[in-house]
Amino acid sequence: MSQYIERYQRRKLISSYFSVVLSIALVLFLLGVLGLLVLNTKKLADHFKEQITISVFLKDNAKPVEIEQLQKSLAMADYTKSADYVSKEDAAEQYSEDIGENFIEFLGYNPLQNAIDVNLRADFVSPEQIEEIASGIAAKTYVAEVSYDKPLISLLSDNVRKISLWILFASAAFTLIAVLLINSSIRLSIYSKRFIIKTMQMVGATKTFIRKPFIWTNIKLGMLGAALALIALAIVLYYVNNNFPELNLFQDLVVLIALFVGVFGLGVVISWASTHIATQRFLNLRTDDLYY
């Protein structure tokens, strides 16, 4: 009978530890994913901004030397990520592929113009800066027109600003939720041992002596949960980097290491603080209050 009770208590203890570790791991994993999102918000925004193209259409009488000089000057400008020359023949070929028919044969001539497609650096993608850049390019006598999607740029700038604010708000809220969830899991674990705590106190054990094994046990559980969360986070990071290499997630290794250390440290700190508070609560309760 005593062996059965011992096995039952051991299974119950393992189950309690497992639930604490799982809770900590899940919460820290989600917090880590959100941290990755926060750290890469600007990188994601920059990626989309740099997809916007300014098309510089050239007049038919533009000299090859003028076109070459313009392309080189644009390529060397601080605001330029890339500047590619697209001849009217190449543009016609690409357009024919897009629409599925040769429109030149139908029209009898090529109405398109030679152009230079310019992709800007993300820091220069704003309605005001692009307007200034476009005006400077359009002032050249051999430039027929400078075209870009003005509504898209305004919409992108506004959405990036809004999304950044919402992500920061969500990060703060989710951090608070993470603390509360881990705290609740540990408090439930300590609650099941409240009679042991009170018994030790009644036989003369000091509060520090009683708290110490509980704190150390839950710190180890917190470390284990944080380790599991970091393993899952590393897998997600590896998967995303392989499928979206343009994001260069491993470019800032110091930031990633800081994030991993922060998640691990958060698991340890919350486990310690929650255990300390929970044990202190039961130590301060009267014996009669333990039954409620």
Short mmCIF file of C-alpha atoms in Angstrom, two decimals:
data_model
loop_
_atom_site.label_atom_id
_atom_site.label_comp_id
_atom_site.label_asym_id
_atom_site.label_seq_id
_atom_site.Cartn_x
_atom_site.Cartn_y
_atom_site.Cartn_z
CA MET A 1 0.00 0.00 0.00
CA SER A 2 2.80 2.39 0.93
CA GLN A 3 4.55 1.64 -2.37
CA TYR A 4 1.37 2.42 -4.30
CA ILE A 5 1.00 5.75 -2.47
CA GLU A 6 4.66 6.54 -3.12
CA ARG A 7 4.30 5.81 -6.85
CA TYR A 8 1.12 7.88 -7.00
CA GLN A 9 2.81 10.83 -5.32
CA ARG A 10 5.81 10.51 -7.62
CA ARG A 11 3.58 10.52 -10.71
CA LYS A 12 1.68 13.49 -9.34
CA LEU A 13 4.94 15.35 -8.71
CA ILE A 14 6.25 14.60 -12.20
CA SER A 15 2.93 15.70 -13.70
CA SER A 16 3.11 18.94 -11.75
CA TYR A 17 6.68 19.60 -12.89
CA PHE A 18 5.78 18.75 -16.49
CA SER A 19 2.89 21.21 -16.53
CA VAL A 20 5.11 23.97 -15.15
CA VAL A 21 7.88 23.30 -17.69
CA LEU A 22 5.38 23.12 -20.56
CA SER A 23 3.69 26.35 -19.52
CA ILE A 24 6.99 28.18 -19.24
CA ALA A 25 8.25 26.78 -22.56
CA LEU A 26 5.11 27.71 -24.51
CA VAL A 27 4.86 31.20 -23.08
CA LEU A 28 8.57 31.96 -23.56
CA PHE A 29 8.48 30.55 -27.10
CA LEU A 30 5.62 32.85 -28.07
CA LEU A 31 7.37 35.74 -26.36
CA GLY A 32 10.55 34.92 -28.29
CA VAL A 33 8.67 34.85 -31.60
CA LEU A 34 7.18 38.23 -30.78
CA GLY A 35 10.66 39.47 -29.89
CA LEU A 36 11.95 38.32 -33.28
CA LEU A 37 9.08 40.16 -34.92
CA VAL A 38 9.84 43.33 -32.98
CA LEU A 39 13.56 43.17 -33.81
CA ASN A 40 12.86 42.55 -37.49
CA THR A 41 9.97 44.97 -37.95
CA LYS A 42 12.22 47.58 -39.52
CA LYS A 43 13.95 44.95 -41.64
CA LEU A 44 10.60 43.71 -42.95
CA ALA A 45 9.42 47.25 -43.60
CA ASP A 46 12.70 48.07 -45.37
CA HIS A 47 12.33 44.97 -47.54
CA PHE A 48 8.92 46.09 -48.79
CA LYS A 49 10.02 49.70 -49.22
CA GLU A 50 12.95 48.68 -51.41
CA GLN A 51 10.60 46.85 -53.79
CA ILE A 52 9.13 50.17 -54.91
CA THR A 53 10.47 51.24 -58.30
CA ILE A 54 10.87 54.69 -59.81
CA SER A 55 10.79 54.47 -63.60
CA VAL A 56 12.77 57.16 -65.41
CA PHE A 57 11.50 57.27 -69.01
CA LEU A 58 13.93 58.73 -71.54
CA LYS A 59 13.21 60.70 -74.68
CA ASP A 60 13.84 58.99 -78.00
CA ASN A 61 16.46 61.59 -78.91
CA ALA A 62 18.47 60.97 -75.72
CA LYS A 63 22.10 60.21 -76.60
CA PRO A 64 23.67 56.91 -75.44
CA VAL A 65 26.34 58.83 -73.54
CA GLU A 66 23.68 60.81 -71.69
CA ILE A 67 21.81 57.64 -70.79
CA GLU A 68 25.01 56.00 -69.56
CA GLN A 69 25.97 59.02 -67.47
CA LEU A 70 22.50 59.22 -65.95
CA GLN A 71 22.50 55.53 -65.05
CA LYS A 72 25.93 55.80 -63.44
CA SER A 73 24.99 58.94 -61.49
CA LEU A 74 21.80 57.30 -60.26
CA ALA A 75 23.61 54.09 -59.31
CA MET A 76 26.15 56.09 -57.25
CA ALA A 77 23.56 58.27 -55.50
CA ASP A 78 23.12 57.84 -51.74
CA TYR A 79 19.42 57.11 -52.11
CA THR A 80 19.82 54.34 -54.72
CA LYS A 81 19.87 50.62 -54.05
CA SER A 82 19.93 49.63 -57.72
CA ALA A 83 19.56 51.34 -61.10
CA ASP A 84 18.93 49.15 -64.15
CA TYR A 85 18.63 50.29 -67.74
CA VAL A 86 15.67 48.75 -69.63
CA SER A 87 15.64 49.29 -73.38
CA LYS A 88 12.34 49.76 -75.20
CA GLU A 89 12.93 46.45 -76.98
CA ASP A 90 13.39 44.55 -73.69
CA ALA A 91 10.35 46.29 -72.21
CA ALA A 92 8.26 45.33 -75.27
CA GLU A 93 9.38 41.72 -75.04
CA GLN A 94 8.51 41.54 -71.34
CA TYR A 95 5.14 43.22 -71.90
CA SER A 96 4.32 40.80 -74.73
CA GLU A 97 5.04 37.88 -72.39
CA ASP A 98 2.81 39.38 -69.72
CA ILE A 99 -0.20 39.88 -72.02
CA GLY A 100 0.39 36.74 -74.06
CA GLU A 101 0.54 38.38 -77.51
CA ASN A 102 2.85 40.49 -79.63
CA PHE A 103 1.33 43.96 -79.47
CA ILE A 104 4.03 45.43 -81.75
CA GLU A 105 2.76 43.38 -84.69
CA PHE A 106 -0.73 44.68 -84.01
CA LEU A 107 0.31 48.35 -83.67
CA GLY A 108 3.06 48.28 -86.27
CA TYR A 109 5.52 50.11 -84.03
CA ASN A 110 6.92 50.06 -80.46
CA PRO A 111 5.25 52.80 -78.38
CA LEU A 112 7.39 52.14 -75.30
CA GLN A 113 10.37 54.23 -74.21
CA ASN A 114 13.83 53.45 -72.95
CA ALA A 115 13.87 53.65 -69.17
CA ILE A 116 15.97 53.33 -66.07
CA ASP A 117 14.33 51.49 -63.17
CA VAL A 118 15.55 52.82 -59.83
CA ASN A 119 15.00 51.05 -56.51
CA LEU A 120 15.59 53.35 -53.55
CA ARG A 121 17.12 52.59 -50.19
CA ALA A 122 14.46 52.17 -47.51
CA ASP A 123 15.52 55.28 -45.57
CA PHE A 124 14.62 57.45 -48.56
CA VAL A 125 11.20 55.93 -49.24
CA SER A 126 8.76 58.57 -48.08
CA PRO A 127 6.35 60.73 -50.13
CA GLU A 128 8.36 63.91 -49.54
CA GLN A 129 11.80 62.48 -50.28
CA ILE A 130 10.70 60.58 -53.39
CA GLU A 131 8.96 63.69 -54.74
CA GLU A 132 12.19 65.64 -54.29
CA ILE A 133 14.27 62.91 -55.96
CA ALA A 134 11.82 62.58 -58.87
CA SER A 135 11.77 66.35 -59.42
CA GLY A 136 15.57 66.47 -59.60
CA ILE A 137 15.70 63.65 -62.17
CA ALA A 138 12.81 65.06 -64.25
CA ALA A 139 14.63 68.38 -64.59
CA LYS A 140 17.11 66.84 -67.03
CA THR A 141 16.33 67.74 -70.63
CA TYR A 142 16.55 64.20 -72.02
CA VAL A 143 14.17 62.74 -69.38
CA ALA A 144 10.61 62.44 -70.68
CA GLU A 145 8.88 61.43 -67.44
CA VAL A 146 9.52 60.09 -63.96
CA SER A 147 6.82 57.67 -62.84
CA TYR A 148 6.14 55.96 -59.51
CA ASP A 149 3.13 54.80 -57.50
CA LYS A 150 2.39 57.76 -55.20
CA PRO A 151 -0.70 56.25 -53.46
CA LEU A 152 1.21 53.04 -52.72
CA ILE A 153 4.11 54.92 -51.12
CA SER A 154 1.78 56.97 -48.90
CA LEU A 155 -0.15 53.85 -47.92
CA LEU A 156 3.04 51.92 -47.18
CA SER A 157 4.48 54.69 -45.00
CA ASP A 158 1.26 55.00 -43.00
CA ASN A 159 0.87 51.25 -42.53
CA VAL A 160 4.48 50.77 -41.45
CA ARG A 161 4.04 53.45 -38.80
CA LYS A 162 0.78 51.93 -37.54
CA ILE A 163 2.09 48.36 -37.53
CA SER A 164 5.21 49.41 -35.58
CA LEU A 165 3.08 51.04 -32.88
CA TRP A 166 0.76 48.02 -32.63
CA ILE A 167 3.70 45.61 -32.40
CA LEU A 168 5.23 47.61 -29.55
CA PHE A 169 1.87 47.66 -27.75
CA ALA A 170 1.39 43.92 -28.31
CA SER A 171 4.92 43.24 -27.03
CA ALA A 172 4.26 45.06 -23.77
CA ALA A 173 0.88 43.37 -23.32
CA PHE A 174 2.18 39.91 -24.13
CA THR A 175 5.14 40.32 -21.77
CA LEU A 176 2.71 41.07 -18.96
CA ILE A 177 0.56 38.06 -19.94
CA ALA A 178 3.66 35.85 -20.02
CA VAL A 179 4.60 36.90 -16.50
CA LEU A 180 1.07 36.28 -15.22
CA LEU A 181 0.78 32.83 -16.87
CA ILE A 182 4.13 31.58 -15.60
CA ASN A 183 3.34 33.00 -12.18
CA SER A 184 -0.01 31.19 -12.13
CA SER A 185 1.56 27.86 -13.09
CA ILE A 186 4.18 28.10 -10.36
CA ARG A 187 1.63 29.24 -7.78
CA LEU A 188 -0.53 26.19 -8.52
CA SER A 189 2.53 23.99 -8.10
CA ILE A 190 3.36 25.60 -4.76
CA TYR A 191 -0.29 25.45 -3.68
CA SER A 192 -0.23 21.64 -3.76
CA LYS A 193 2.64 21.74 -1.23
CA ARG A 194 1.17 24.33 1.12
CA PHE A 195 0.71 21.82 3.96
CA ILE A 196 4.34 20.74 3.69
CA ILE A 197 5.40 24.39 3.91
CA LYS A 198 3.27 25.03 6.97
CA THR A 199 4.43 21.79 8.65
CA MET A 200 8.08 22.74 8.17
CA GLN A 201 7.34 26.17 9.58
CA MET A 202 5.58 24.70 12.61
CA VAL A 203 8.57 22.50 13.52
CA GLY A 204 10.84 25.54 13.58
CA ALA A 205 12.28 25.83 10.08
CA THR A 206 13.10 29.39 9.02
CA LYS A 207 11.38 31.01 6.04
CA THR A 208 14.64 31.16 4.13
CA PHE A 209 15.29 27.46 4.73
CA ILE A 210 11.76 26.55 3.58
CA ARG A 211 11.86 28.75 0.49
CA LYS A 212 15.28 27.64 -0.70
CA PRO A 213 14.43 24.15 -2.12
CA PHE A 214 11.24 25.43 -3.75
CA ILE A 215 13.04 28.35 -5.37
CA TRP A 216 15.91 26.21 -6.61
CA THR A 217 13.56 23.54 -8.00
CA ASN A 218 11.44 26.06 -9.88
CA ILE A 219 14.50 27.91 -11.17
CA LYS A 220 15.68 24.61 -12.68
CA LEU A 221 12.21 24.09 -14.16
CA GLY A 222 12.31 27.62 -15.53
CA MET A 223 15.73 26.97 -17.08
CA LEU A 224 14.46 23.74 -18.64
CA GLY A 225 11.35 25.45 -20.01
CA ALA A 226 13.44 28.33 -21.37
CA ALA A 227 15.84 25.87 -23.03
CA LEU A 228 12.94 24.09 -24.77
CA ALA A 229 11.53 27.44 -25.88
CA LEU A 230 14.89 28.50 -27.32
CA ILE A 231 15.27 25.22 -29.22
CA ALA A 232 11.83 25.72 -30.79
CA LEU A 233 12.67 29.36 -31.49
CA ALA A 234 15.94 28.38 -33.20
CA ILE A 235 14.05 25.92 -35.42
CA VAL A 236 11.55 28.62 -36.44
CA LEU A 237 14.38 31.07 -37.06
CA TYR A 238 16.23 28.55 -39.25
CA TYR A 239 13.07 27.77 -41.22
CA VAL A 240 12.18 31.43 -41.84
CA ASN A 241 15.75 32.30 -42.83
CA ASN A 242 15.84 29.45 -45.35
CA ASN A 243 12.52 30.43 -46.92
CA PHE A 244 13.08 34.20 -46.82
CA PRO A 245 16.85 34.66 -47.24
CA GLU A 246 16.38 38.31 -48.24
CA LEU A 247 15.58 39.12 -44.60
CA ASN A 248 19.12 38.16 -43.48
CA LEU A 249 17.93 37.14 -40.02
CA PHE A 250 21.40 35.91 -39.02
CA GLN A 251 23.06 39.15 -40.06
CA ASP A 252 22.81 40.68 -36.57
CA LEU A 253 24.09 37.81 -34.45
CA VAL A 254 24.67 40.04 -31.43
CA VAL A 255 20.98 41.05 -31.43
CA LEU A 256 19.86 37.42 -31.77
CA ILE A 257 22.15 36.31 -28.96
CA ALA A 258 20.81 39.14 -26.79
CA LEU A 259 17.24 37.98 -27.55
CA PHE A 260 18.04 34.36 -26.63
CA VAL A 261 19.80 35.42 -23.43
CA GLY A 262 16.88 37.72 -22.59
CA VAL A 263 14.30 34.94 -23.06
CA PHE A 264 16.38 32.53 -20.95
CA GLY A 265 16.96 35.15 -18.26
CA LEU A 266 13.27 36.05 -18.21
CA GLY A 267 12.36 32.41 -17.57
CA VAL A 268 14.77 32.24 -14.64
CA VAL A 269 13.79 35.60 -13.14
CA ILE A 270 10.04 34.99 -13.37
CA SER A 271 10.44 31.50 -11.86
CA TRP A 272 12.46 32.88 -8.96
CA ALA A 273 10.14 35.81 -8.29
CA SER A 274 6.94 33.77 -8.61
CA THR A 275 8.23 31.04 -6.29
CA HIS A 276 9.41 33.56 -3.73
CA ILE A 277 6.05 35.35 -3.70
CA ALA A 278 4.01 32.14 -3.64
CA THR A 279 5.95 30.53 -0.78
CA GLN A 280 5.89 33.79 1.17
CA ARG A 281 2.12 33.90 0.82
CA PHE A 282 1.64 30.43 2.29
CA LEU A 283 4.20 31.07 4.99
CA ASN A 284 2.19 34.09 6.13
CA LEU A 285 -1.15 32.26 6.12
CA ARG A 286 -2.70 30.89 9.27
CA THR A 287 -3.12 27.11 9.42
CA ASP A 288 -6.92 27.36 9.18
CA ASP A 289 -6.64 29.42 5.97
CA LEU A 290 -4.75 26.64 4.17
CA TYR A 291 -8.03 24.78 3.62
CA TYR A 292 -9.57 27.58 1.54
#
